[in-house]
CSV table of N, CA and C in Angstrom, one decimal:
chain,number,residue,atom,x,y,z
Q,1,MET,N,-180.8,-114.1,214.3
Q,1,MET,CA,-180.4,-115.0,213.3
Q,1,MET,C,-179.9,-116.3,213.9
Q,2,THR,N,-180.2,-117.5,213.4
Q,2,THR,CA,-179.8,-118.7,213.9
Q,2,THR,C,-178.3,-119.0,213.6
Q,3,ALA,N,-177.7,-119.9,214.3
Q,3,ALA,CA,-176.3,-120.3,214.0
Q,3,ALA,C,-176.2,-120.8,212.6
Q,4,GLU,N,-177.2,-121.6,212.1
Q,4,GLU,CA,-177.1,-122.1,210.8
Q,4,GLU,C,-177.2,-121.0,209.8
Q,5,ALA,N,-178.1,-120.1,210.0
Q,5,ALA,CA,-178.2,-118.9,209.1
Q,5,ALA,C,-177.0,-118.1,209.1
Q,6,ASP,N,-176.3,-117.9,210.2
Q,6,ASP,CA,-175.1,-117.2,210.3
Q,6,ASP,C,-174.0,-117.9,209.5
Q,7,ARG,N,-173.9,-119.3,209.6
Q,7,ARG,CA,-173.0,-120.0,208.8
Q,7,ARG,C,-173.2,-119.9,207.3
Q,8,ASP,N,-174.5,-119.9,206.9
Q,8,ASP,CA,-174.8,-119.7,205.5
Q,8,ASP,C,-174.4,-118.3,205.0
Q,9,THR,N,-174.7,-117.3,205.9
Q,9,THR,CA,-174.3,-115.9,205.5
Q,9,THR,C,-172.8,-115.8,205.4
Q,10,VAL,N,-172.0,-116.3,206.3
Q,10,VAL,CA,-170.6,-116.3,206.3
Q,10,VAL,C,-170.1,-116.9,205.0
Q,11,ALA,N,-170.6,-118.1,204.7
Q,11,ALA,CA,-170.2,-118.8,203.5
Q,11,ALA,C,-170.4,-118.0,202.2
Q,12,GLU,N,-171.6,-117.4,202.1
Q,12,GLU,CA,-172.0,-116.6,201.0
Q,12,GLU,C,-171.1,-115.4,200.9
Q,13,VAL,N,-170.8,-114.7,202.0
Q,13,VAL,CA,-170.0,-113.5,202.0
Q,13,VAL,C,-168.6,-113.8,201.6
Q,14,LEU,N,-168.0,-114.8,202.2
Q,14,LEU,CA,-166.6,-115.2,201.9
Q,14,LEU,C,-166.5,-115.6,200.5
Q,15,SER,N,-167.4,-116.3,200.0
Q,15,SER,CA,-167.4,-116.7,198.6
Q,15,SER,C,-167.4,-115.5,197.6
Q,16,ALA,N,-168.3,-114.6,197.9
Q,16,ALA,CA,-168.4,-113.4,197.1
Q,16,ALA,C,-167.2,-112.5,197.2
Q,17,LEU,N,-166.6,-112.5,198.3
Q,17,LEU,CA,-165.4,-111.6,198.5
Q,17,LEU,C,-164.1,-112.3,198.1
Q,18,ALA,N,-164.1,-113.6,197.7
Q,18,ALA,CA,-162.9,-114.3,197.3
Q,18,ALA,C,-162.3,-113.7,196.0
Q,19,ASP,N,-163.2,-113.0,195.3
Q,19,ASP,CA,-162.7,-112.4,194.0
Q,19,ASP,C,-162.2,-111.0,194.3
Q,20,PRO,N,-160.9,-110.7,193.9
Q,20,PRO,CA,-160.4,-109.3,194.2
Q,20,PRO,C,-161.2,-108.2,193.5
Q,21,THR,N,-161.7,-108.5,192.3
Q,21,THR,CA,-162.5,-107.4,191.6
Q,21,THR,C,-163.7,-107.1,192.4
Q,22,ARG,N,-164.4,-108.1,193.0
Q,22,ARG,CA,-165.6,-107.8,193.8
Q,22,ARG,C,-165.2,-107.0,195.0
Q,23,ARG,N,-164.1,-107.3,195.6
Q,23,ARG,CA,-163.6,-106.5,196.8
Q,23,ARG,C,-163.4,-105.1,196.4
Q,24,ARG,N,-162.8,-104.9,195.2
Q,24,ARG,CA,-162.5,-103.5,194.7
Q,24,ARG,C,-163.8,-102.8,194.4
Q,25,ILE,N,-164.8,-103.5,193.9
Q,25,ILE,CA,-166.1,-102.9,193.6
Q,25,ILE,C,-166.8,-102.5,195.0
Q,26,LEU,N,-166.7,-103.3,196.0
Q,26,LEU,CA,-167.3,-103.0,197.3
Q,26,LEU,C,-166.6,-101.8,197.9
Q,27,ASP,N,-165.3,-101.7,197.8
Q,27,ASP,CA,-164.5,-100.6,198.3
Q,27,ASP,C,-164.9,-99.3,197.5
Q,28,ALA,N,-165.1,-99.4,196.2
Q,28,ALA,CA,-165.5,-98.2,195.4
Q,28,ALA,C,-166.9,-97.8,195.8
Q,29,LEU,N,-167.8,-98.7,196.0
Q,29,LEU,CA,-169.1,-98.3,196.4
Q,29,LEU,C,-169.1,-97.7,197.8
Q,30,ALA,N,-168.3,-98.2,198.7
Q,30,ALA,CA,-168.3,-97.6,200.0
Q,30,ALA,C,-167.7,-96.2,200.0
Q,31,ALA,N,-166.8,-96.0,199.1
Q,31,ALA,CA,-166.2,-94.6,198.9
Q,31,ALA,C,-167.2,-93.7,198.3
Q,32,HIS,N,-168.0,-94.1,197.4
Q,32,HIS,CA,-168.9,-93.2,196.7
Q,32,HIS,C,-170.3,-93.1,197.5
Q,33,GLY,N,-170.6,-94.1,198.3
Q,33,GLY,CA,-171.9,-94.0,198.9
Q,33,GLY,C,-172.9,-94.8,198.0
Q,34,GLU,N,-172.9,-94.5,196.8
Q,34,GLU,CA,-173.7,-95.2,195.8
Q,34,GLU,C,-173.1,-94.9,194.4
Q,35,ALA,N,-173.3,-95.9,193.5
Q,35,ALA,CA,-172.7,-95.7,192.1
Q,35,ALA,C,-173.4,-96.6,191.2
Q,36,THR,N,-173.4,-96.3,189.9
Q,36,THR,CA,-173.9,-97.1,188.8
Q,36,THR,C,-172.8,-98.0,188.3
Q,37,ALA,N,-173.2,-99.1,187.6
Q,37,ALA,CA,-172.2,-100.0,187.0
Q,37,ALA,C,-171.3,-99.2,186.0
Q,38,THR,N,-171.8,-98.2,185.4
Q,38,THR,CA,-171.0,-97.4,184.4
Q,38,THR,C,-169.9,-96.6,185.2
Q,39,VAL,N,-170.3,-96.0,186.3
Q,39,VAL,CA,-169.3,-95.3,187.1
Q,39,VAL,C,-168.2,-96.2,187.6
Q,40,LEU,N,-168.6,-97.3,188.1
Q,40,LEU,CA,-167.7,-98.3,188.6
Q,40,LEU,C,-166.7,-98.8,187.5
Q,41,ALA,N,-167.3,-99.1,186.3
Q,41,ALA,CA,-166.5,-99.5,185.2
Q,41,ALA,C,-165.4,-98.5,184.8
Q,42,GLY,N,-165.8,-97.2,185.0
Q,42,GLY,CA,-164.8,-96.1,184.6
Q,42,GLY,C,-163.7,-96.1,185.6
Q,43,GLU,N,-163.8,-96.7,186.8
Q,43,GLU,CA,-162.8,-96.6,187.8
Q,43,GLU,C,-162.0,-97.9,187.9
Q,44,LEU,N,-162.5,-99.0,187.3
Q,44,LEU,CA,-161.9,-100.3,187.5
Q,44,LEU,C,-161.5,-100.8,186.1
Q,45,PRO,N,-160.5,-101.7,186.0
Q,45,PRO,CA,-160.0,-102.2,184.8
Q,45,PRO,C,-160.8,-103.3,184.2
Q,46,VAL,N,-162.1,-103.3,184.3
Q,46,VAL,CA,-163.0,-104.3,183.7
Q,46,VAL,C,-164.1,-103.6,183.0
Q,47,SER,N,-164.8,-104.4,182.1
Q,47,SER,CA,-165.9,-103.8,181.4
Q,47,SER,C,-167.1,-103.6,182.2
Q,48,ARG,N,-168.0,-102.8,181.7
Q,48,ARG,CA,-169.3,-102.6,182.4
Q,48,ARG,C,-170.1,-103.9,182.6
Q,49,GLN,N,-170.0,-104.7,181.5
Q,49,GLN,CA,-170.7,-106.0,181.6
Q,49,GLN,C,-170.2,-106.9,182.7
Q,50,ALA,N,-168.8,-106.9,182.9
Q,50,ALA,CA,-168.2,-107.6,184.0
Q,50,ALA,C,-168.6,-107.0,185.3
Q,51,ILE,N,-168.7,-105.7,185.4
Q,51,ILE,CA,-169.1,-105.1,186.7
Q,51,ILE,C,-170.5,-105.5,187.0
Q,52,VAL,N,-171.4,-105.5,186.0
Q,52,VAL,CA,-172.8,-106.0,186.3
Q,52,VAL,C,-172.8,-107.4,186.8
Q,53,LYS,N,-172.0,-108.3,186.2
Q,53,LYS,CA,-172.0,-109.7,186.7
Q,53,LYS,C,-171.5,-109.7,188.1
Q,54,HIS,N,-170.4,-109.0,188.4
Q,54,HIS,CA,-169.9,-109.0,189.8
Q,54,HIS,C,-170.9,-108.4,190.8
Q,55,LEU,N,-171.6,-107.4,190.4
Q,55,LEU,CA,-172.6,-106.8,191.2
Q,55,LEU,C,-173.7,-107.8,191.5
Q,56,ALA,N,-174.1,-108.6,190.6
Q,56,ALA,CA,-175.1,-109.6,190.8
Q,56,ALA,C,-174.7,-110.6,191.8
Q,57,VAL,N,-173.4,-111.0,191.8
Q,57,VAL,CA,-172.9,-111.9,192.8
Q,57,VAL,C,-172.9,-111.2,194.2
Q,58,LEU,N,-172.5,-110.0,194.3
Q,58,LEU,CA,-172.5,-109.2,195.5
Q,58,LEU,C,-173.9,-109.1,196.0
Q,59,ASP,N,-174.9,-108.9,195.1
Q,59,ASP,CA,-176.3,-108.7,195.5
Q,59,ASP,C,-176.8,-110.0,196.1
Q,60,ARG,N,-176.5,-111.1,195.4
Q,60,ARG,CA,-177.0,-112.4,195.9
Q,60,ARG,C,-176.4,-112.7,197.3
Q,61,ALA,N,-175.2,-112.3,197.6
Q,61,ALA,CA,-174.6,-112.5,198.9
Q,61,ALA,C,-175.1,-111.5,199.9
Q,62,GLY,N,-176.0,-110.5,199.5
Q,62,GLY,CA,-176.5,-109.6,200.4
Q,62,GLY,C,-175.6,-108.4,200.7
Q,63,LEU,N,-174.6,-108.2,199.9
Q,63,LEU,CA,-173.6,-107.2,200.2
Q,63,LEU,C,-173.9,-105.9,199.6
Q,64,VAL,N,-174.7,-105.9,198.5
Q,64,VAL,CA,-175.1,-104.6,197.9
Q,64,VAL,C,-176.6,-104.7,197.6
Q,65,ALA,N,-177.1,-103.6,197.4
Q,65,ALA,CA,-178.5,-103.5,196.9
Q,65,ALA,C,-178.6,-102.4,195.8
Q,66,ALA,N,-179.6,-102.7,194.9
Q,66,ALA,CA,-179.8,-101.7,193.8
Q,66,ALA,C,-181.1,-101.0,194.0
Q,67,HIS,N,-181.2,-99.8,193.6
Q,67,HIS,CA,-182.4,-99.1,193.5
Q,67,HIS,C,-182.4,-98.3,192.1
Q,68,ARG,N,-183.6,-98.2,191.6
Q,68,ARG,CA,-183.7,-97.5,190.3
Q,68,ARG,C,-183.8,-96.0,190.5
Q,69,ALA,N,-183.0,-95.3,189.6
Q,69,ALA,CA,-183.1,-93.8,189.6
Q,69,ALA,C,-183.2,-93.5,188.1
Q,70,GLY,N,-184.5,-93.4,187.7
Q,70,GLY,CA,-184.7,-93.2,186.2
Q,70,GLY,C,-184.4,-94.5,185.5
Q,71,ARG,N,-183.5,-94.4,184.5
Q,71,ARG,CA,-183.1,-95.6,183.7
Q,71,ARG,C,-181.9,-96.3,184.4
Q,72,GLU,N,-181.3,-95.7,185.4
Q,72,GLU,CA,-180.1,-96.3,186.0
Q,72,GLU,C,-180.4,-97.1,187.2
Q,73,ALA,N,-179.6,-98.1,187.4
Q,73,ALA,CA,-179.6,-98.9,188.7
Q,73,ALA,C,-178.4,-98.4,189.5
Q,74,ARG,N,-178.7,-97.9,190.7
Q,74,ARG,CA,-177.7,-97.4,191.5
Q,74,ARG,C,-177.5,-98.4,192.7
Q,75,TYR,N,-176.2,-98.7,193.0
Q,75,TYR,CA,-175.9,-99.7,194.0
Q,75,TYR,C,-175.3,-99.0,195.2
Q,76,VAL,N,-175.7,-99.6,196.3
Q,76,VAL,CA,-175.2,-99.2,197.6
Q,76,VAL,C,-174.7,-100.4,198.4
Q,77,VAL,N,-173.8,-100.2,199.3
Q,77,VAL,CA,-173.3,-101.3,200.2
Q,77,VAL,C,-174.3,-101.6,201.3
Q,78,ARG,N,-174.5,-102.9,201.5
Q,78,ARG,CA,-175.4,-103.3,202.7
Q,78,ARG,C,-174.4,-104.0,203.7
Q,79,PRO,N,-174.1,-103.3,204.8
Q,79,PRO,CA,-173.1,-103.7,205.7
Q,79,PRO,C,-173.5,-104.9,206.6
Q,80,ALA,N,-174.8,-105.2,206.8
Q,80,ALA,CA,-175.2,-106.1,207.8
Q,80,ALA,C,-174.5,-107.5,207.7
Q,81,ARG,N,-174.4,-108.0,206.5
Q,81,ARG,CA,-173.8,-109.3,206.3
Q,81,ARG,C,-172.3,-109.3,206.5
Q,82,LEU,N,-171.7,-108.1,206.2
Q,82,LEU,CA,-170.3,-108.0,206.6
Q,82,LEU,C,-170.1,-108.1,208.1
Q,83,SER,N,-171.0,-107.5,208.8
Q,83,SER,CA,-170.9,-107.5,210.3
Q,83,SER,C,-171.1,-108.9,210.8
Q,84,VAL,N,-172.0,-109.7,210.3
Q,84,VAL,CA,-172.2,-111.1,210.7
Q,84,VAL,C,-170.8,-111.8,210.5
Q,85,THR,N,-170.3,-111.6,209.3
Q,85,THR,CA,-169.0,-112.3,209.0
Q,85,THR,C,-167.9,-111.8,209.9
Q,86,ALA,N,-167.8,-110.6,210.2
Q,86,ALA,CA,-166.7,-110.0,211.1
Q,86,ALA,C,-166.9,-110.6,212.4
Q,87,ARG,N,-168.1,-110.7,212.9
Q,87,ARG,CA,-168.3,-111.3,214.3
Q,87,ARG,C,-167.9,-112.8,214.3
Q,88,TRP,N,-168.2,-113.5,213.2
Q,88,TRP,CA,-167.7,-114.9,213.1
Q,88,TRP,C,-166.2,-115.0,213.1
Q,89,MET,N,-165.6,-114.1,212.4
Q,89,MET,CA,-164.1,-114.1,212.3
Q,89,MET,C,-163.5,-113.8,213.7
Q,90,ASP,N,-164.2,-112.9,214.4
Q,90,ASP,CA,-163.7,-112.5,215.8
Q,90,ASP,C,-163.8,-113.7,216.7
Q,91,ARG,N,-164.9,-114.5,216.6
Q,91,ARG,CA,-165.1,-115.7,217.4
Q,91,ARG,C,-164.0,-116.8,217.0
Q,92,VAL,N,-163.7,-117.0,215.8
Q,92,VAL,CA,-162.7,-117.9,215.4
Q,92,VAL,C,-161.3,-117.5,215.9
Q,93,ALA,N,-161.0,-116.2,215.8
Q,93,ALA,CA,-159.7,-115.7,216.3
Q,93,ALA,C,-159.6,-115.9,217.8
Q,94,ALA,N,-160.7,-115.6,218.5
Q,94,ALA,CA,-160.7,-115.8,220.0
Q,94,ALA,C,-160.5,-117.2,220.3
Q,95,ASP,N,-161.2,-118.1,219.6
Q,95,ASP,CA,-161.0,-119.6,219.8
Q,95,ASP,C,-159.5,-120.0,219.7
Q,96,TRP,N,-158.9,-119.5,218.6
Q,96,TRP,CA,-157.5,-119.8,218.4
Q,96,TRP,C,-156.6,-119.2,219.4
Q,97,ASP,N,-156.9,-118.0,219.8
Q,97,ASP,CA,-156.1,-117.3,220.8
Q,97,ASP,C,-156.1,-118.1,222.1
Q,98,SER,N,-157.3,-118.7,222.5
Q,98,SER,CA,-157.4,-119.5,223.7
Q,98,SER,C,-156.7,-120.8,223.6
Q,99,ARG,N,-156.6,-121.4,222.3
Q,99,ARG,CA,-156.0,-122.7,222.1
Q,99,ARG,C,-154.5,-122.6,222.0
Q,100,LEU,N,-153.9,-121.5,221.6
Q,100,LEU,CA,-152.5,-121.4,221.3
Q,100,LEU,C,-151.6,-121.7,222.5
Q,101,PRO,N,-152.0,-121.2,223.7
Q,101,PRO,CA,-151.1,-121.6,224.8
Q,101,PRO,C,-151.0,-123.1,225.1
Q,102,ALA,N,-152.1,-123.8,224.9
Q,102,ALA,CA,-152.2,-125.2,225.1
Q,102,ALA,C,-151.3,-125.9,224.0
Q,103,ILE,N,-151.4,-125.4,222.8
Q,103,ILE,CA,-150.6,-126.0,221.7
Q,103,ILE,C,-149.1,-125.7,222.0
Q,104,LYS,N,-148.8,-124.5,222.5
Q,104,LYS,CA,-147.4,-124.2,222.8
Q,104,LYS,C,-146.9,-125.2,223.9
Q,105,ARG,N,-147.7,-125.4,224.9
Q,105,ARG,CA,-147.3,-126.3,226.0
Q,105,ARG,C,-147.0,-127.7,225.4
Q,106,LEU,N,-147.9,-128.2,224.6
Q,106,LEU,CA,-147.8,-129.5,224.0
Q,106,LEU,C,-146.5,-129.6,223.2
Q,107,ALA,N,-146.2,-128.6,222.4
Q,107,ALA,CA,-145.0,-128.6,221.6
Q,107,ALA,C,-143.8,-128.5,222.5
Q,108,GLU,N,-143.8,-127.7,223.5
Q,108,GLU,CA,-142.7,-127.6,224.5
Q,108,GLU,C,-142.4,-129.0,225.2
Q,109,ASP,N,-143.5,-129.6,225.6
Q,109,ASP,CA,-143.5,-130.9,226.3
Q,109,ASP,C,-142.9,-132.0,225.4
Q,110,ALA,N,-143.3,-131.9,224.1
Q,110,ALA,CA,-142.8,-132.9,223.1
Q,110,ALA,C,-141.3,-132.7,222.9
Q,111,SER,N,-140.8,-131.4,222.9
Q,111,SER,CA,-139.4,-131.2,222.6
Q,111,SER,C,-138.5,-131.5,223.8
Q,112,ASP,N,-139.2,-131.5,225.0
Q,112,ASP,CA,-138.4,-131.8,226.3
Q,112,ASP,C,-138.3,-133.3,226.4
Q,113,ALA,N,-139.1,-134.1,225.7
Q,113,ALA,CA,-139.1,-135.6,225.9
Q,113,ALA,C,-138.0,-136.2,225.1
C-alpha cells in the first residue's frame, strides 16, 4: 500500500471509530465472530435500523464485511485496516518519543535563562 493510501485508510478508520456506538458494534462483532444487525441490536441500546446505518459506515471504512446467509446479512470484522491504523499510531508515538527529550531540553534551557 502506498503512503497516500495508508493515510486515506487511517482517516477513514479513525472517522468510523469516532462514534462510540460503532466501537461497541465492532467489539460485539469481534466477540461473536459474526452477527446479524438483529443480534447486535439486541445487545446494544440502539434500534436495528441504527445498527444497520452504523454497519454501513463500518463497511465503507473497510472494518466489517457482510455475507448473505439465507435472508440474513451476517457481518464479520475485517482487521486489516485496523492493523494499518495501529501501525500508523505506532509510528506517530515513536516520533513523539524521539522528540520528547529535545522538547524537555528546550524547556529546561528556557527555564535556566
